[in-house]
Amino acid sequence: MNITIRYFGQIAEVTCQEEESLEFSGTLISELLNALYSKYGLLKAKDFQVAQNQELVSIETKLTGHEIALLPPFAGG
Amino acid sequence: MNRYKRHIILSEIGQAGQDQLLRAKVLVIGAGGLGCPILQYLAAAGIGTIGIVDFDVVEISNLQRQVLFGTSSLGENKAIAAKQRLKDLNEAISIIAYPEKLKHKNAIDLFRQYDIIVDGTDNFETRYLINDACILAKKPLVFGAIYKFEGQVSVFNYNNGPSYRCLFPNAPKQGSVPNCSEIGVLGVLPGIIGSMQANEVLKIILGIGKVLTGKLLCYNALTLQNTVLQIKRNDAVIESVLNDASSFNEKFSDFNCELEDLKISIKDNIIEENIQFIDVRESYEQPKVNGINVSLIPLSSLENNLDKISDSKKKVLFCQSGIRSLHAVKLLHKHNIYNCFSINEGAIDIIEHIKELQNISSNER
């Protein structure tokens, strides 16, 4: 299935883009993350949460959405 | 009331809504990039009581985005400098400056005195402290955070909604997420995010529109893309904060470090206007300190004389050696009286120092 992945803050710096589309055949979000970890070596060290179709979900959630977002916390003020 | 006319003629606000704003009490933590626009709009809108917590001083590198300050505020405490500016903006409201660090020890008591807490801080430790104290004190939290060109806004702990921990359960490893001073930030970004936070505060008080609860708004200043992500309340996470209430006061607390924050030296240029000096020694103790205005309130009767402690002034306490005055500062904190400090030196050193200052000023003449 074709998935659009959006990256925010520091995550976008690691992936060098704010958005990408890719074909993925796995069933869980955690599997997608593993694929991204091997693509972007620095990603695993980062703190972030995952949203599927604009809803925060656990990484054990089944991959159903077309849009995944990787959201890091921001400290600045 | 001409000042609020543009509010009052809005049917969604009216005189009744404006009265609600005037009755509201809002505590803003951090008077920096986010805090400045938040405070500016809340004061202008006529929020009746505004508390400002910030221990930091104004530096030249702040002026690129911290719009309440000018070159005349350099070196001043941010909470106090912000209060001065806001008093000029709106003298009819009450503004309380807390020029100190928010600690686990004082947070819950402080939060209980306000209706809404606004987070404009710049580090995770304080953000989680604020979140947990809001859960324990049952106060809504208007959250904002920024990174370079991006911002996040949400309202937590509102009407049984999620908390910050439901979004990010634990603080990231220290140093893994840089802050503005390390990495830079577009000056106007905190202006935008802080204004959104002020807007949420007004909506909560007025009961209009849809409050940003259960959602995180992600804003990108470069693409102007707004993304709203849904966040669910995680009862287990909130329960664990509530169950941990008894250990909250001890959490993260570095006791010695906190004590150091309460101590000042007579040499730190503390003799200035707008300070209440308090001698906490017993009335028979000598020598007396002359040449500055001193309130005599012995430690033994301090708690019976809280009405003699100034609300607005910074309080500087001293005794014979700096031990009892430190004790007295802690006692005042227990009664929610902040902005008070203990002089390290004793009365004899203070007298010596005043003499030196008088000599300098007479030589100058």
CSV table of C-alpha atoms in Angstrom, one decimal:
chain,number,residue,atom,x,y,z
A,1,MET,CA,0.0,0.0,0.0
A,2,ASN,CA,1.1,3.5,-0.7
A,3,ILE,CA,1.8,5.5,2.5
A,4,THR,CA,2.7,9.2,3.0
A,5,ILE,CA,4.9,9.8,5.9
A,6,ARG,CA,5.3,13.2,7.4
A,7,TYR,CA,8.2,14.3,9.5
A,8,PHE,CA,8.3,17.1,12.1
A,9,GLY,CA,11.0,19.1,13.9
A,10,GLN,CA,14.2,17.2,14.4
A,11,ILE,CA,12.8,14.1,12.7
A,12,ALA,CA,12.6,16.1,9.4
A,13,GLU,CA,16.3,17.0,9.9
A,14,VAL,CA,17.2,13.3,10.2
A,15,THR,CA,15.3,12.3,7.1
A,16,CYS,CA,16.2,15.5,5.2
A,17,GLN,CA,12.6,15.9,4.1
A,18,GLU,CA,9.2,16.8,5.6
A,19,GLU,CA,7.3,14.3,3.6
A,20,GLU,CA,7.8,11.2,1.5
A,21,SER,CA,5.6,8.5,-0.1
A,22,LEU,CA,6.5,4.9,-0.2
A,23,GLU,CA,5.1,1.5,-0.9
A,24,PHE,CA,4.9,-0.7,2.1
A,25,SER,CA,3.5,-4.2,2.6
A,26,GLY,CA,3.8,-4.8,6.3
A,27,THR,CA,0.9,-4.9,8.7
A,28,LEU,CA,2.0,-3.0,11.9
A,29,ILE,CA,3.2,0.5,12.4
A,30,SER,CA,6.2,-1.0,14.2
A,31,GLU,CA,7.2,-2.8,11.0
A,32,LEU,CA,7.1,0.4,9.1
A,33,LEU,CA,9.3,2.0,11.7
A,34,ASN,CA,11.8,-0.8,11.4
A,35,ALA,CA,12.0,-0.1,7.7
A,36,LEU,CA,12.5,3.6,8.4
A,37,TYR,CA,15.2,2.8,11.0
A,38,SER,CA,17.2,0.9,8.4
A,39,LYS,CA,16.7,3.7,5.9
A,40,TYR,CA,17.7,6.5,8.4
A,41,GLY,CA,20.4,5.4,10.8
A,42,LEU,CA,19.9,8.3,13.2
A,43,LEU,CA,16.2,7.9,13.5
A,44,LYS,CA,16.3,5.2,16.2
A,45,ALA,CA,18.0,7.5,18.7
A,46,LYS,CA,15.2,10.1,18.4
A,47,ASP,CA,12.2,10.5,20.7
A,48,PHE,CA,8.9,10.7,18.8
A,49,GLN,CA,5.3,9.6,18.7
A,50,VAL,CA,3.4,8.3,15.8
A,51,ALA,CA,0.1,9.5,14.4
A,52,GLN,CA,-1.9,7.5,11.9
A,53,ASN,CA,-4.4,9.5,9.8
A,54,GLN,CA,-3.9,12.5,12.3
A,55,GLU,CA,-4.5,10.4,15.4
A,56,LEU,CA,-1.8,9.5,17.9
A,57,VAL,CA,-1.4,5.7,18.1
A,58,SER,CA,0.8,3.1,19.7
A,59,ILE,CA,3.4,1.5,17.5
A,60,GLU,CA,1.7,-1.8,17.9
A,61,THR,CA,-1.3,-0.5,16.0
A,62,LYS,CA,-2.3,-2.1,12.7
A,63,LEU,CA,-1.2,-0.1,9.7
A,64,THR,CA,-4.5,1.0,8.1
A,65,GLY,CA,-3.9,4.6,7.2
A,66,HIS,CA,-2.6,6.4,4.3
A,67,GLU,CA,-0.8,9.1,6.3
A,68,ILE,CA,1.7,8.5,9.1
A,69,ALA,CA,3.3,11.3,11.0
A,70,LEU,CA,6.4,11.1,13.2
A,71,LEU,CA,6.1,13.8,15.9
A,72,PRO,CA,9.0,14.7,18.3
A,73,PRO,CA,8.5,16.7,21.5
A,74,PHE,CA,9.6,20.4,21.4
A,75,ALA,CA,11.3,22.0,24.4
A,76,GLY,CA,11.7,25.6,23.3
A,77,GLY,CA,9.8,28.6,24.5
B,1,MET,CA,-15.4,51.0,30.0
B,2,ASN,CA,-13.8,52.4,26.9
B,3,ARG,CA,-10.7,50.3,27.2
B,4,TYR,CA,-12.6,47.0,26.5
B,5,LYS,CA,-15.2,48.5,24.1
B,6,ARG,CA,-14.0,46.3,21.1
B,7,HIS,CA,-14.6,43.2,23.3
B,8,ILE,CA,-17.9,44.3,24.7
B,9,ILE,CA,-19.5,45.1,21.3
B,10,LEU,CA,-18.8,41.5,20.3
B,11,SER,CA,-22.0,39.6,21.0
B,12,GLU,CA,-19.9,36.5,21.9
B,13,ILE,CA,-18.3,38.5,24.7
B,14,GLY,CA,-20.4,41.5,25.8
B,15,GLN,CA,-20.1,43.1,29.3
B,16,ALA,CA,-20.8,39.7,30.9
B,17,GLY,CA,-17.8,38.1,29.1
B,18,GLN,CA,-15.6,41.0,29.9
B,19,ASP,CA,-16.5,40.7,33.6
B,20,GLN,CA,-15.5,37.0,33.4
B,21,LEU,CA,-12.1,38.0,32.1
B,22,LEU,CA,-11.7,40.6,34.9
B,23,ARG,CA,-12.5,37.9,37.5
B,24,ALA,CA,-10.1,35.3,36.0
B,25,LYS,CA,-6.7,34.4,37.4
B,26,VAL,CA,-4.1,33.2,35.0
B,27,LEU,CA,-0.6,32.0,35.9
B,28,VAL,CA,2.0,32.3,33.1
B,29,ILE,CA,5.2,30.3,33.6
B,30,GLY,CA,8.1,31.7,31.7
B,31,ALA,CA,8.3,35.3,30.5
B,32,GLY,CA,10.4,34.6,27.4
B,33,GLY,CA,9.6,34.1,23.8
B,34,LEU,CA,6.2,32.5,24.4
B,35,GLY,CA,5.5,34.3,27.7
B,36,CYS,CA,5.9,37.8,26.3
B,37,PRO,CA,3.0,37.7,23.7
B,38,ILE,CA,0.9,35.6,26.1
B,39,LEU,CA,1.3,38.1,28.9
B,40,GLN,CA,0.8,41.1,26.5
B,41,TYR,CA,-2.5,39.9,25.2
B,42,LEU,CA,-3.8,38.6,28.5
B,43,ALA,CA,-3.0,42.0,30.2
B,44,ALA,CA,-4.5,44.0,27.3
B,45,ALA,CA,-7.6,41.8,27.3
B,46,GLY,CA,-8.2,42.6,31.0
B,47,ILE,CA,-7.5,39.3,32.7
B,48,GLY,CA,-8.0,40.5,36.3
B,49,THR,CA,-5.1,38.7,37.9
B,50,ILE,CA,-2.0,37.6,36.1
B,51,GLY,CA,0.9,35.8,37.8
B,52,ILE,CA,4.3,35.6,36.1
B,53,VAL,CA,7.0,33.1,37.1
B,54,ASP,CA,10.5,33.6,35.8
B,55,PHE,CA,13.8,33.4,37.6
B,56,ASP,CA,15.9,34.5,34.6
B,57,VAL,CA,17.2,38.0,33.7
B,58,VAL,CA,16.8,39.9,30.4
B,59,GLU,CA,19.7,39.5,28.0
B,60,ILE,CA,20.4,41.3,24.7
B,61,SER,CA,19.9,38.1,22.7
B,62,ASN,CA,16.3,37.9,24.1
B,63,LEU,CA,15.2,41.2,22.4
B,64,GLN,CA,15.0,39.5,19.0
B,65,ARG,CA,11.7,37.9,20.1
B,66,GLN,CA,10.8,38.8,23.7
B,67,VAL,CA,8.7,41.8,22.8
B,68,LEU,CA,7.9,43.1,26.3
B,69,PHE,CA,11.5,44.1,27.0
B,70,GLY,CA,13.8,46.8,25.7
B,71,THR,CA,17.4,47.8,26.3
B,72,SER,CA,16.3,49.5,29.5
B,73,SER,CA,15.3,46.1,30.9
B,74,LEU,CA,18.7,44.4,30.3
B,75,GLY,CA,19.9,42.7,33.5
B,76,GLU,CA,16.5,42.9,35.2
B,77,ASN,CA,14.6,39.9,36.3
B,78,LYS,CA,12.1,39.0,33.5
B,79,ALA,CA,9.1,38.5,35.8
B,80,ILE,CA,9.6,42.0,37.3
B,81,ALA,CA,10.5,43.7,34.0
B,82,ALA,CA,7.4,42.1,32.4
B,83,LYS,CA,5.2,43.3,35.3
B,84,GLN,CA,6.5,46.9,34.9
B,85,ARG,CA,5.7,46.9,31.2
B,86,LEU,CA,2.3,45.3,31.7
B,87,LYS,CA,1.4,47.8,34.5
B,88,ASP,CA,1.9,50.5,31.9
B,89,LEU,CA,-0.3,48.6,29.4
B,90,ASN,CA,-3.1,48.1,31.9
B,91,GLU,CA,-3.0,49.5,35.4
B,92,ALA,CA,-6.4,48.3,36.3
B,93,ILE,CA,-5.4,44.6,36.6
B,94,SER,CA,-3.4,42.9,39.3
B,95,ILE,CA,0.0,41.5,38.3
B,96,ILE,CA,2.1,39.4,40.6
B,97,ALA,CA,5.7,38.7,39.7
B,98,TYR,CA,7.4,35.5,41.1
B,99,PRO,CA,11.1,36.1,40.3
B,100,GLU,CA,12.1,32.5,41.1
B,101,LYS,CA,12.3,29.0,39.7
B,102,LEU,CA,9.2,26.9,39.7
B,103,LYS,CA,9.8,23.9,42.0
B,104,HIS,CA,8.0,20.8,42.9
B,105,LYS,CA,7.8,22.3,46.4
B,106,ASN,CA,5.9,25.5,45.5
B,107,ALA,CA,4.1,24.5,42.3
B,108,ILE,CA,0.9,23.0,43.6
B,109,ASP,CA,0.2,25.6,46.2
B,110,LEU,CA,0.9,28.3,43.6
B,111,PHE,CA,-1.3,26.7,40.9
B,112,ARG,CA,-4.3,26.4,43.4
B,113,GLN,CA,-4.4,30.2,43.5
B,114,TYR,CA,-5.1,30.5,39.8
B,115,ASP,CA,-7.8,29.3,37.3
B,116,ILE,CA,-5.6,28.5,34.3
B,117,ILE,CA,-1.9,27.7,34.0
B,118,VAL,CA,0.0,28.6,30.8
B,119,ASP,CA,3.3,26.9,29.9
B,120,GLY,CA,5.8,29.2,28.2
B,121,THR,CA,8.9,27.5,29.5
B,122,ASP,CA,11.9,26.2,27.6
B,123,ASN,CA,12.9,22.9,29.1
B,124,PHE,CA,11.3,19.4,29.5
B,125,GLU,CA,11.9,19.1,33.3
B,126,THR,CA,9.8,22.2,34.0
B,127,ARG,CA,7.2,21.2,31.4
B,128,TYR,CA,6.6,17.8,33.0
B,129,LEU,CA,6.6,19.4,36.5
B,130,ILE,CA,3.9,21.9,35.2
B,131,ASN,CA,1.9,19.1,33.7
B,132,ASP,CA,1.9,16.9,36.8
B,133,ALA,CA,1.2,19.8,39.1
B,134,CYS,CA,-1.8,20.8,36.9
B,135,ILE,CA,-3.1,17.2,37.3
B,136,LEU,CA,-2.7,17.3,41.0
B,137,ALA,CA,-4.1,20.8,41.5
B,138,LYS,CA,-6.9,20.1,38.9
B,139,LYS,CA,-6.1,23.1,36.7
B,140,PRO,CA,-6.3,23.3,32.9
B,141,LEU,CA,-2.9,23.8,31.1
B,142,VAL,CA,-2.5,25.8,28.0
B,143,PHE,CA,0.6,24.4,26.4
B,144,GLY,CA,2.9,25.8,23.7
B,145,ALA,CA,6.4,24.8,22.6
B,146,ILE,CA,8.6,25.8,19.7
B,147,TYR,CA,11.5,24.4,17.6
B,148,LYS,CA,13.2,26.6,15.0
B,149,PHE,CA,10.3,27.3,12.6
B,150,GLU,CA,7.7,24.9,14.1
B,151,GLY,CA,5.4,25.1,17.0
B,152,GLN,CA,3.0,22.9,19.0
B,153,VAL,CA,-0.1,24.1,20.9
B,154,SER,CA,-2.6,22.3,23.0
B,155,VAL,CA,-4.9,22.5,26.0
B,156,PHE,CA,-4.3,19.7,28.5
B,157,ASN,CA,-6.1,18.6,31.6
B,158,TYR,CA,-9.3,20.3,30.6
B,159,ASN,CA,-12.7,18.7,31.0
B,160,ASN,CA,-11.3,15.2,31.5
B,161,GLY,CA,-9.2,15.6,28.4
B,162,PRO,CA,-5.6,14.2,28.0
B,163,SER,CA,-2.5,15.6,29.6
B,164,TYR,CA,0.9,16.2,28.1
B,165,ARG,CA,2.0,12.8,29.4
B,166,CYS,CA,-0.8,11.2,27.3
B,167,LEU,CA,1.0,12.6,24.3
B,168,PHE,CA,4.6,12.2,25.4
B,169,PRO,CA,4.6,9.9,28.5
B,170,ASN,CA,8.2,10.6,29.6
B,171,ALA,CA,10.7,13.4,29.1
B,172,PRO,CA,13.3,12.6,26.5
B,173,LYS,CA,16.9,11.9,27.5
B,174,GLN,CA,18.5,15.1,28.7
B,175,GLY,CA,20.2,17.0,25.9
B,176,SER,CA,18.6,15.0,23.1
B,177,VAL,CA,16.3,17.8,22.1
B,178,PRO,CA,18.0,21.2,21.8
B,179,ASN,CA,16.3,24.4,22.9
B,180,CYS,CA,16.1,27.8,21.3
B,181,SER,CA,19.3,29.1,22.8
B,182,GLU,CA,21.3,26.2,21.5
B,183,ILE,CA,19.8,26.0,18.0
B,184,GLY,CA,18.1,29.3,17.2
B,185,VAL,CA,14.5,30.2,16.6
B,186,LEU,CA,12.7,32.5,14.1
B,187,GLY,CA,11.8,35.5,16.3
B,188,VAL,CA,8.2,35.8,15.1
B,189,LEU,CA,7.4,32.1,15.8
B,190,PRO,CA,6.9,32.4,19.6
B,191,GLY,CA,4.8,35.5,18.8
B,192,ILE,CA,2.5,33.3,16.7
B,193,ILE,CA,2.4,30.3,19.1
B,194,GLY,CA,2.1,32.5,22.2
B,195,SER,CA,-0.8,34.4,20.7
B,196,MET,CA,-2.5,31.1,20.0
B,197,GLN,CA,-2.0,30.2,23.6
B,198,ALA,CA,-3.5,33.5,24.8
B,199,ASN,CA,-6.4,32.9,22.4
B,200,GLU,CA,-7.1,29.5,24.1
B,201,VAL,CA,-7.0,31.1,27.5
B,202,LEU,CA,-9.6,33.6,26.5
B,203,LYS,CA,-11.8,30.9,24.9
B,204,ILE,CA,-11.7,28.8,28.1
B,205,ILE,CA,-12.7,31.8,30.3
B,206,LEU,CA,-15.4,33.0,28.0
B,207,GLY,CA,-16.7,29.5,27.1
B,208,ILE,CA,-16.8,30.3,23.4
B,209,GLY,CA,-15.6,28.4,20.4
B,210,LYS,CA,-13.9,25.0,20.5
B,211,VAL,CA,-11.1,24.7,23.0
B,212,LEU,CA,-8.0,22.9,21.6
B,213,THR,CA,-8.4,19.9,24.0
B,214,GLY,CA,-7.7,16.4,22.9
B,215,LYS,CA,-5.7,17.8,20.0
B,216,LEU,CA,-2.2,19.0,19.2
B,217,LEU,CA,-1.9,21.7,16.7
B,218,CYS,CA,1.4,21.6,14.8
B,219,TYR,CA,2.3,24.8,13.0
B,220,ASN,CA,5.1,25.3,10.4
B,221,ALA,CA,6.0,28.9,9.8
B,222,LEU,CA,7.8,28.1,6.6
B,223,THR,CA,5.1,26.2,4.9
B,224,LEU,CA,2.2,27.7,6.8
B,225,GLN,CA,1.0,24.1,7.2
B,226,ASN,CA,-1.3,23.5,10.2
B,227,THR,CA,-1.7,19.9,11.2
B,228,VAL,CA,-4.1,18.9,14.0
B,229,LEU,CA,-3.4,15.5,15.6
B,230,GLN,CA,-6.0,13.8,17.8
B,231,ILE,CA,-4.7,12.8,21.3
B,232,LYS,CA,-6.6,10.3,23.5
B,233,ARG,CA,-6.6,10.6,27.3
B,234,ASN,CA,-4.5,7.8,28.8
B,235,ASP,CA,-6.2,7.1,32.2
B,236,ALA,CA,-3.4,4.9,33.4
B,237,VAL,CA,-0.8,7.6,32.9
B,238,ILE,CA,-2.9,10.2,34.7
B,239,GLU,CA,-3.7,7.7,37.5
B,240,SER,CA,0.0,7.2,38.0
B,241,VAL,CA,0.6,10.9,38.4
B,242,LEU,CA,-2.3,11.1,40.9
B,243,ASN,CA,-1.0,8.0,42.8
B,244,ASP,CA,2.4,9.6,43.0
B,245,ALA,CA,1.1,12.7,44.7
B,246,SER,CA,2.8,12.0,48.0
B,247,SER,CA,6.2,11.8,46.3
B,248,PHE,CA,5.7,14.8,44.1
B,249,ASN,CA,7.3,17.2,46.5
B,250,GLU,CA,10.4,15.1,46.7
B,251,LYS,CA,10.7,14.5,42.9
B,252,PHE,CA,13.7,15.9,41.2
B,253,SER,CA,14.3,18.2,44.1
B,254,ASP,CA,17.9,19.1,44.7
B,255,PHE,CA,17.5,20.5,48.2
B,256,ASN,CA,20.8,22.2,48.4
B,257,CYS,CA,20.4,23.8,45.0
B,258,GLU,CA,17.0,25.2,46.0
B,259,LEU,CA,18.4,26.7,49.2
B,260,GLU,CA,21.1,28.4,47.1
B,261,ASP,CA,18.4,30.1,45.1
B,262,LEU,CA,17.1,31.7,48.2
B,263,LYS,CA,20.4,33.2,49.4
B,264,ILE,CA,21.8,36.5,48.3
B,265,SER,CA,24.8,38.5,49.3
B,266,ILE,CA,24.8,42.0,50.6
B,267,LYS,CA,27.3,42.7,47.8
B,268,ASP,CA,24.8,41.8,45.1
B,269,ASN,CA,23.6,45.4,44.7
B,270,ILE,CA,20.6,44.6,46.7
B,271,ILE,CA,20.2,48.0,48.3
B,272,GLU,CA,17.7,49.7,45.9
B,273,GLU,CA,14.2,51.0,45.9
B,274,ASN,CA,11.2,48.6,46.1
B,275,ILE,CA,12.7,46.3,48.6
B,276,GLN,CA,11.4,45.5,52.0
B,277,PHE,CA,14.3,44.7,54.3
B,278,ILE,CA,13.2,42.6,57.2
B,279,ASP,CA,15.3,42.1,60.4
B,280,VAL,CA,14.2,38.7,61.8
B,281,ARG,CA,16.2,39.0,65.0
B,282,GLU,CA,14.6,39.4,68.4
B,283,SER,CA,14.0,43.0,69.4
B,284,TYR,CA,16.8,43.0,72.0
B,285,GLU,CA,19.5,41.9,69.5
B,286,GLN,CA,22.3,44.4,68.6
B,287,PRO,CA,23.6,46.1,66.6
B,288,LYS,CA,20.6,47.6,64.8
B,289,VAL,CA,20.9,48.3,61.1
B,290,ASN,CA,20.4,52.0,60.2
B,291,GLY,CA,20.7,53.9,57.0
B,292,ILE,CA,18.1,51.8,55.2
B,293,ASN,CA,14.4,51.2,55.9
B,294,VAL,CA,14.1,48.0,57.9
B,295,SER,CA,10.9,46.2,59.2
B,296,LEU,CA,11.5,44.5,62.5
B,297,ILE,CA,9.7,41.2,62.5
B,298,PRO,CA,11.4,38.6,64.8
B,299,LEU,CA,11.3,35.0,63.4
B,300,SER,CA,9.5,33.9,66.6
B,301,SER,CA,6.5,36.0,65.7
B,302,LEU,CA,6.8,36.0,61.9
B,303,GLU,CA,3.7,33.9,61.3
B,304,ASN,CA,1.6,36.3,63.4
B,305,ASN,CA,2.8,39.3,61.4
B,306,LEU,CA,2.3,38.1,57.8
B,307,ASP,CA,0.2,41.3,57.1
B,308,LYS,CA,3.4,43.3,57.6
B,309,ILE,CA,5.0,41.6,54.7
B,310,SER,CA,4.8,43.6,51.4
B,311,ASP,CA,2.8,42.0,48.6
B,312,SER,CA,4.5,43.9,45.8
B,313,LYS,CA,8.1,44.4,47.0
B,314,LYS,CA,11.0,42.0,46.9
B,315,LYS,CA,11.6,40.9,50.5
B,316,VAL,CA,15.2,40.7,51.7
B,317,LEU,CA,15.6,39.1,55.2
B,318,PHE,CA,18.6,39.1,57.5
B,319,CYS,CA,19.6,38.2,61.0
B,320,GLN,CA,22.9,37.8,62.9
B,321,SER,CA,24.5,35.2,60.6
B,322,GLY,CA,22.1,34.3,57.7
B,323,ILE,CA,20.7,31.1,59.3
B,324,ARG,CA,17.5,32.3,60.9
B,325,SER,CA,16.8,34.6,57.9
B,326,LEU,CA,17.0,31.5,55.6
B,327,HIS,CA,14.7,29.7,57.9
B,328,ALA,CA,12.3,32.7,57.8
B,329,VAL,CA,12.3,32.7,53.9
B,330,LYS,CA,11.3,29.0,53.9
B,331,LEU,CA,8.5,29.8,56.5
B,332,LEU,CA,7.2,32.6,54.2
B,333,HIS,CA,7.2,30.1,51.3
B,334,LYS,CA,5.0,27.8,53.3
B,335,HIS,CA,2.5,30.7,53.5
B,336,ASN,CA,2.8,31.2,49.8
B,337,ILE,CA,4.7,34.4,50.1
B,338,TYR,CA,7.4,34.3,47.5
B,339,ASN,CA,10.0,36.8,46.1
B,340,CYS,CA,11.9,36.7,49.4
B,341,PHE,CA,15.6,36.1,49.9
B,342,SER,CA,18.0,35.7,52.8
B,343,ILE,CA,21.2,37.6,53.1
B,344,ASN,CA,24.2,35.3,53.6
B,345,GLU,CA,26.0,37.8,55.8
B,346,GLY,CA,24.9,38.9,59.3
B,347,ALA,CA,23.9,42.3,60.6
B,348,ILE,CA,27.5,43.5,61.3
B,349,ASP,CA,28.6,42.9,57.7
B,350,ILE,CA,25.4,44.7,56.4
B,351,ILE,CA,26.2,47.7,58.6
B,352,GLU,CA,29.7,47.8,57.3
B,353,HIS,CA,28.5,47.6,53.7
B,354,ILE,CA,26.0,50.4,54.1
B,355,LYS,CA,28.8,52.6,55.6
B,356,GLU,CA,30.9,51.8,52.5
B,357,LEU,CA,28.1,52.8,50.2
B,358,GLN,CA,27.6,56.0,52.1
B,359,ASN,CA,31.3,56.8,51.9
B,360,ILE,CA,31.3,56.2,48.2
B,361,SER,CA,28.3,58.5,47.6
B,362,SER,CA,29.6,61.3,49.9
B,363,ASN,CA,33.0,61.1,48.0
B,364,GLU,CA,31.2,61.4,44.8
B,365,ARG,CA,29.6,64.6,46.0
